Coordinates of C-alpha atoms and ligand atoms in Angstrom, one line a residue:
X18 CA 11.2 7.0 10.1
X19 CA 14.4 4.9 10.4
X20 CA 16.4 5.1 13.6
X21 CA 19.9 4.0 14.1
X22 CA 20.7 1.9 17.2
X23 CA 24.1 0.2 17.5
X24 CA 24.7 -0.5 13.9
X25 CA 21.2 -1.4 12.8
X26 CA 18.2 0.6 11.7
X27 CA 14.7 0.2 13.3
X28 CA 11.3 1.6 12.6
X29 CA 10.1 4.2 15.1
X30 CA 7.9 1.7 17.0
X31 CA 10.8 -0.8 17.2
X32 CA 13.5 1.7 18.2
X33 CA 13.8 0.8 21.9
X34 CA 16.3 1.1 24.7
X35 CA 16.5 -1.2 27.7
X36 CA 15.0 0.0 31.0
X37 CA 18.4 -1.2 32.4
X38 CA 20.3 1.2 30.3
X39 CA 22.1 3.7 32.6
X40 CA 21.2 6.5 30.2
X41 CA 17.6 5.9 31.3
X42 CA 18.3 5.0 35.0
X43 CA 20.8 7.7 35.7
X44 CA 21.0 10.1 32.8
X45 CA 24.4 8.6 32.3
X46 CA 25.4 9.5 28.7
X47 CA 26.2 12.2 26.3
X48 CA 24.5 13.7 23.2
X49 CA 24.6 16.2 20.4
X50 CA 21.9 18.1 18.6
X51 CA 23.0 18.7 15.0
X52 CA 21.3 20.5 12.0
X53 CA 21.3 19.7 8.4
X54 CA 20.4 22.2 5.7
X55 CA 19.9 21.6 2.0
X56 CA 21.3 18.1 2.1
X57 CA 24.4 18.9 4.1
X58 CA 25.1 18.3 7.8
X59 CA 26.4 21.5 9.3
X60 CA 29.5 21.3 11.4
X61 CA 29.3 17.5 11.6
X62 CA 33.0 17.1 12.5
X63 CA 32.8 19.7 15.3
X64 CA 29.7 17.9 16.8
X65 CA 31.4 14.5 16.6
X66 CA 34.5 15.9 18.2
X67 CA 32.5 17.5 21.1
X68 CA 30.6 14.2 21.5
X69 CA 33.9 12.3 22.0
X70 CA 35.2 15.0 24.3
X71 CA 32.1 14.8 26.5
X72 CA 32.4 11.0 26.5
X73 CA 36.1 11.2 27.4
X74 CA 35.3 13.6 30.3
X75 CA 32.9 11.0 31.8
X76 CA 35.0 7.9 31.1
X77 CA 32.6 6.7 28.5
X78 CA 34.0 4.6 25.7
X79 CA 32.1 5.1 22.5
X80 CA 32.4 1.7 20.7
X81 CA 32.9 3.4 17.3
X82 CA 35.5 5.6 15.8
X83 CA 34.7 9.3 15.0
X84 CA 34.6 8.4 11.3
X85 CA 32.1 5.6 12.0
X86 CA 29.9 7.9 14.0
X87 CA 30.0 10.6 11.3
X88 CA 29.2 7.9 8.6
X89 CA 26.3 6.5 10.6
X90 CA 24.9 10.0 11.1
X91 CA 25.1 10.7 7.3
X92 CA 23.5 7.4 6.6
X93 CA 20.6 8.0 9.0
X94 CA 19.8 11.2 7.2
X95 CA 20.1 9.5 3.8
X96 CA 17.9 6.5 4.7
X97 CA 15.2 8.9 5.9
X98 CA 15.4 10.8 2.6
X99 CA 15.7 14.2 4.4
X100 CA 17.3 17.4 3.1
X101 CA 16.6 19.7 6.1
X102 CA 16.2 18.7 9.7
X103 CA 17.6 18.0 13.1
X104 CA 19.7 15.1 14.3
X105 CA 19.8 13.8 17.8
X106 CA 23.0 11.7 18.3
X107 CA 23.0 10.0 21.7
X108 CA 25.5 7.7 23.5
X109 CA 24.3 6.0 26.7
X110 CA 26.4 4.1 29.2
X111 CA 24.5 1.0 28.1
X112 CA 22.8 -1.9 29.8
X113 CA 23.9 -2.5 33.4
X114 CA 22.4 -3.4 36.7
X115 CA 20.7 -1.3 39.4
X116 CA 23.4 0.5 41.1
X117 CA 25.4 3.5 40.1
X118 CA 28.6 1.9 39.0
X119 CA 29.1 2.3 35.2
X120 CA 31.7 -0.5 35.3
X121 CA 28.9 -3.0 35.3
X122 CA 27.7 -1.7 31.9
X123 CA 29.4 -3.8 29.2
X124 CA 29.0 -1.6 26.2
X125 CA 27.8 1.9 25.5
X126 CA 24.8 2.3 23.1
X127 CA 24.7 4.7 20.2
X128 CA 21.5 5.9 18.7
X129 CA 20.7 8.5 16.0
X130 CA 17.4 10.1 15.2
X131 CA 17.1 12.3 12.1
X132 CA 13.8 14.3 12.1
X133 CA 12.5 17.7 11.3
X134 CA 12.5 20.4 13.9
X135 CA 10.1 23.0 15.1
X136 CA 11.9 26.3 15.4
X137 CA 10.7 29.3 17.2
X138 CA 7.9 30.9 15.2
X139 CA 9.2 33.2 12.4
X140 CA 7.8 36.2 14.3
X141 CA 10.5 35.6 17.0
X142 CA 13.2 36.2 14.5
X143 CA 11.6 39.5 13.5
X144 CA 10.5 40.7 16.9
X145 CA 12.9 39.1 19.3
X146 CA 12.5 36.7 22.3
X147 CA 11.3 37.4 25.8
X148 CA 13.9 36.2 28.4
X149 CA 13.7 36.0 32.2
X150 CA 16.5 35.3 34.7
X151 CA 15.9 32.0 36.4
X152 CA 16.4 31.2 40.1
X153 CA 17.8 27.9 38.9
X154 CA 21.5 28.4 38.3
X155 CA 23.8 26.7 35.8
X156 CA 25.5 23.6 37.2
X157 CA 28.9 24.7 38.5
X158 CA 32.0 23.0 37.2
X159 CA 32.8 21.5 40.6
X160 CA 29.4 19.7 40.4
X161 CA 29.4 18.6 36.8
X162 CA 31.3 20.4 34.1
X163 CA 28.9 22.5 32.0
X164 CA 31.2 21.8 29.0
X165 CA 30.0 18.1 29.1
X166 CA 26.9 17.8 26.9
X167 CA 25.5 15.1 29.2
X168 CA 22.0 13.5 29.4
X169 CA 21.6 15.4 32.7
X170 CA 19.5 18.3 31.6
X171 CA 17.3 18.6 34.6
X172 CA 18.7 21.9 35.9
X173 CA 18.2 23.4 32.4
X174 CA 14.7 21.9 32.2
X175 CA 13.8 23.4 35.5
X176 CA 15.1 26.8 34.4
X177 CA 13.1 26.4 31.1
X178 CA 10.0 25.7 33.2
X179 CA 10.6 28.9 35.2
X180 CA 10.9 30.9 32.0
X181 CA 7.7 29.4 30.5
X182 CA 5.8 30.0 33.8
X183 CA 6.9 33.6 33.7
X184 CA 5.5 34.0 30.2
X185 CA 8.9 34.1 28.5
X186 CA 10.5 31.9 25.8
X187 CA 13.9 31.5 27.4
X188 CA 15.6 31.5 30.8
X189 CA 18.8 33.4 31.5
X190 CA 20.9 31.2 33.8
X191 CA 23.6 32.7 36.1
X192 CA 26.6 30.9 37.7
X193 CA 27.4 30.7 41.4
X194 CA 29.0 34.1 41.3
X195 CA 25.9 35.7 39.9
X196 CA 27.3 36.3 36.4
X197 CA 25.6 35.3 33.2
X198 CA 26.4 31.8 32.1
X199 CA 24.0 31.1 29.3
X200 CA 20.4 30.3 28.5
X201 CA 18.8 26.9 29.0
X202 CA 19.8 25.7 25.5
X203 CA 21.7 28.6 23.9
X204 CA 24.7 30.8 24.5
X205 CA 24.3 34.5 25.1
X206 CA 25.8 37.5 23.3
X207 CA 25.4 41.3 23.8
X208 CA 26.5 44.2 21.7
X209 CA 27.8 47.3 23.5
X210 CA 29.2 50.3 21.6
X211 CA 29.8 48.2 18.5
X212 CA 31.6 45.4 20.3
X213 CA 30.3 41.8 20.5
X214 CA 30.7 40.4 24.0
X215 CA 30.0 36.9 25.3
X216 CA 30.7 35.2 28.6
X217 CA 33.8 33.0 28.6
X218 CA 33.1 29.2 28.7
X219 CA 34.6 29.3 32.3
X220 CA 31.5 31.3 33.3
X221 CA 29.6 28.0 33.0
X222 CA 28.6 27.8 29.4
X223 CA 28.6 25.0 26.9
X224 CA 31.3 25.5 24.3
X225 CA 28.6 26.1 21.7
X226 CA 29.3 25.3 18.1
X227 CA 27.0 28.0 17.0
X228 CA 28.8 30.4 19.4
X229 CA 32.1 29.5 17.8
X230 CA 30.6 29.9 14.3
X231 CA 29.2 33.3 15.2
X232 CA 32.5 34.5 16.7
X233 CA 34.2 33.4 13.4
X234 CA 31.6 35.3 11.4
X235 CA 32.1 38.4 13.6
X236 CA 35.8 38.2 12.9
X237 CA 35.2 38.0 9.2
X238 CA 32.9 41.0 9.4
X239 CA 35.6 43.0 11.2
X240 CA 33.4 43.3 14.3
X241 CA 35.4 43.8 17.5
X242 CA 34.7 40.8 19.8
X243 CA 35.7 39.7 23.3
X244 CA 34.9 37.2 26.0
X245 CA 34.1 38.8 29.3
X246 CA 32.1 38.1 32.4
X247 CA 28.6 39.7 32.1
X248 CA 26.2 40.7 34.8
X249 CA 22.5 41.1 34.4
X250 CA 23.1 44.8 34.4
X251 CA 25.3 44.4 31.3
X252 CA 22.5 42.5 29.5
X253 CA 19.8 45.0 30.6
X254 CA 21.8 48.0 29.3
X255 CA 23.1 46.3 26.1
X256 CA 22.5 47.9 22.7
X257 CA 21.6 44.5 21.4
X258 CA 21.3 40.9 22.7
X259 CA 21.0 37.6 20.9
X260 CA 21.2 33.9 21.6
X261 CA 22.9 31.2 19.6
X262 CA 22.2 27.5 19.4
X263 CA 22.0 24.7 16.8
X264 CA 18.2 24.6 17.1
X265 CA 17.6 28.4 17.6
X266 CA 20.5 29.5 15.2
X267 CA 20.9 33.2 15.9
X268 CA 17.9 34.6 17.6
X269 CA 17.4 38.2 18.8
X270 CA 16.3 39.0 22.3
X271 CA 13.8 41.8 22.7
X272 CA 13.3 41.8 26.5
X273 CA 15.0 40.6 29.6
X274 CA 13.2 40.6 33.0
X275 CA 10.9 43.3 31.6
X276 CA 13.7 45.6 30.4
X277 CA 13.4 46.3 26.7
X278 CA 16.8 45.7 25.1
X279 CA 18.1 48.5 22.8
X280 CA 15.4 49.5 20.3
X281 CA 13.3 46.4 21.0
X282 CA 13.5 45.3 17.4
X283 CA 16.5 43.2 16.4
X284 CA 19.5 45.6 16.0
X285 CA 21.7 46.0 12.9
X286 CA 24.6 43.9 14.2
X287 CA 22.2 41.0 15.2
X288 CA 20.5 41.2 11.8
X289 CA 23.8 41.1 10.0
X290 CA 25.0 38.1 11.9
X291 CA 21.7 36.3 11.4
X292 CA 22.1 36.9 7.6
X293 CA 25.7 35.7 7.6
X294 CA 24.8 32.6 9.7
X295 CA 22.0 31.7 7.3
X296 CA 24.3 32.1 4.3
X297 CA 26.9 29.8 5.9
X298 CA 24.4 27.1 6.8
X299 CA 23.0 27.2 3.3
X300 CA 26.4 26.6 1.7
X301 CA 28.6 24.6 4.0
X302 CA 28.5 21.1 5.5
X303 CA 29.1 17.4 5.0
X304 CA 27.1 16.2 2.0
X305 CA 24.4 13.5 2.8
X306 CA 23.9 12.5 -0.9
X307 CA 27.0 12.2 -3.0
Ligands
PXG16 N1 24.0 25.8 25.9 C1 23.4 24.7 26.2 C2 23.1 24.4 27.6 C3 23.0 23.8 25.2 O1 22.3 22.7 25.5 C4 23.9 25.4 23.6 C5 24.3 26.2 24.6 C6 24.2 25.7 22.2 O2 25.2 24.9 21.7 P1 25.3 24.6 20.1 O3 26.5 23.8 20.0 O4 24.1 23.9 19.7 O5 25.5 25.9 19.4 C7 23.2 24.1 23.9 C8 22.7 23.2 22.8 C9 16.6 22.4 22.3 C10 18.0 21.9 22.6 O6 15.7 21.6 22.2 C11 19.1 22.8 22.6 C12 20.3 22.3 22.8 C13 20.5 21.0 23.0 C14 19.5 20.1 23.1 C15 18.2 20.6 22.8 O7 16.4 23.6 22.3 N2 21.3 23.2 22.7

């Protein structure tokens, strides 16, 4: 495996970051998880744009242009001779001293890993996920904007731990008002009376690229869609529920806190959007080999 770090490629065992990097010391940095399918990176430009927006929000200067980041990402896939997989694109604050101030860090570091990914088992896409509500709530915007895809994932990780300990695959995270924000690494959608509903980003969700893609696919399919605050009751009583994320794609939810959702099996709207999403990922994206 060849890993990109700051303009050079390293073998897996030589790909190293300093213990003085503030990404390690404080989780000070931003990242993206990106998929590539059939030799094309899906939504590369959108991911690079979100990376730069996250960096802008935390006063982090990425020492490359967007075009350079996109090119380095494509090259990392190409050098690893991969056609399908998962990319982790990370920008850390860089090497500094002990002490919080990021102003002591001279230059941000950029690293890119292109690998394969373990999805949920195929059965989950046929039978649906088990989800539980977590006591750990989503970081409120007045603590750290949930729109920033930062290296601070501890609250999501703690929520994921709660979900796993409860025997579920995913955790449903609420905001400070008690409304649904999102899951630990995915956005949430429900279908009620033929309408697709998802919480607004202001409810405390990441502006998911898969979320946006699914909303566009719903519009193409002529499916009524709106953003609206959702309670747990709304999710429990939905006709269908699914999650979206780069890693998970579109994944049906079968059960939330022991309540069976709809007919338990993935519903027709979910199945249709899953199919449309797969068709799109198979045909669109920035070519790695050209
Ligand atoms: N919400 C959160 C909190 C996320 O981290 C999403 C939603 C979905 O966004 P995209 O743009 O991917 O549709 C994410 C991103 C994992 C993993 O291992 C998942 C994400 C990030 C890093 C790791 O499951 N999801």
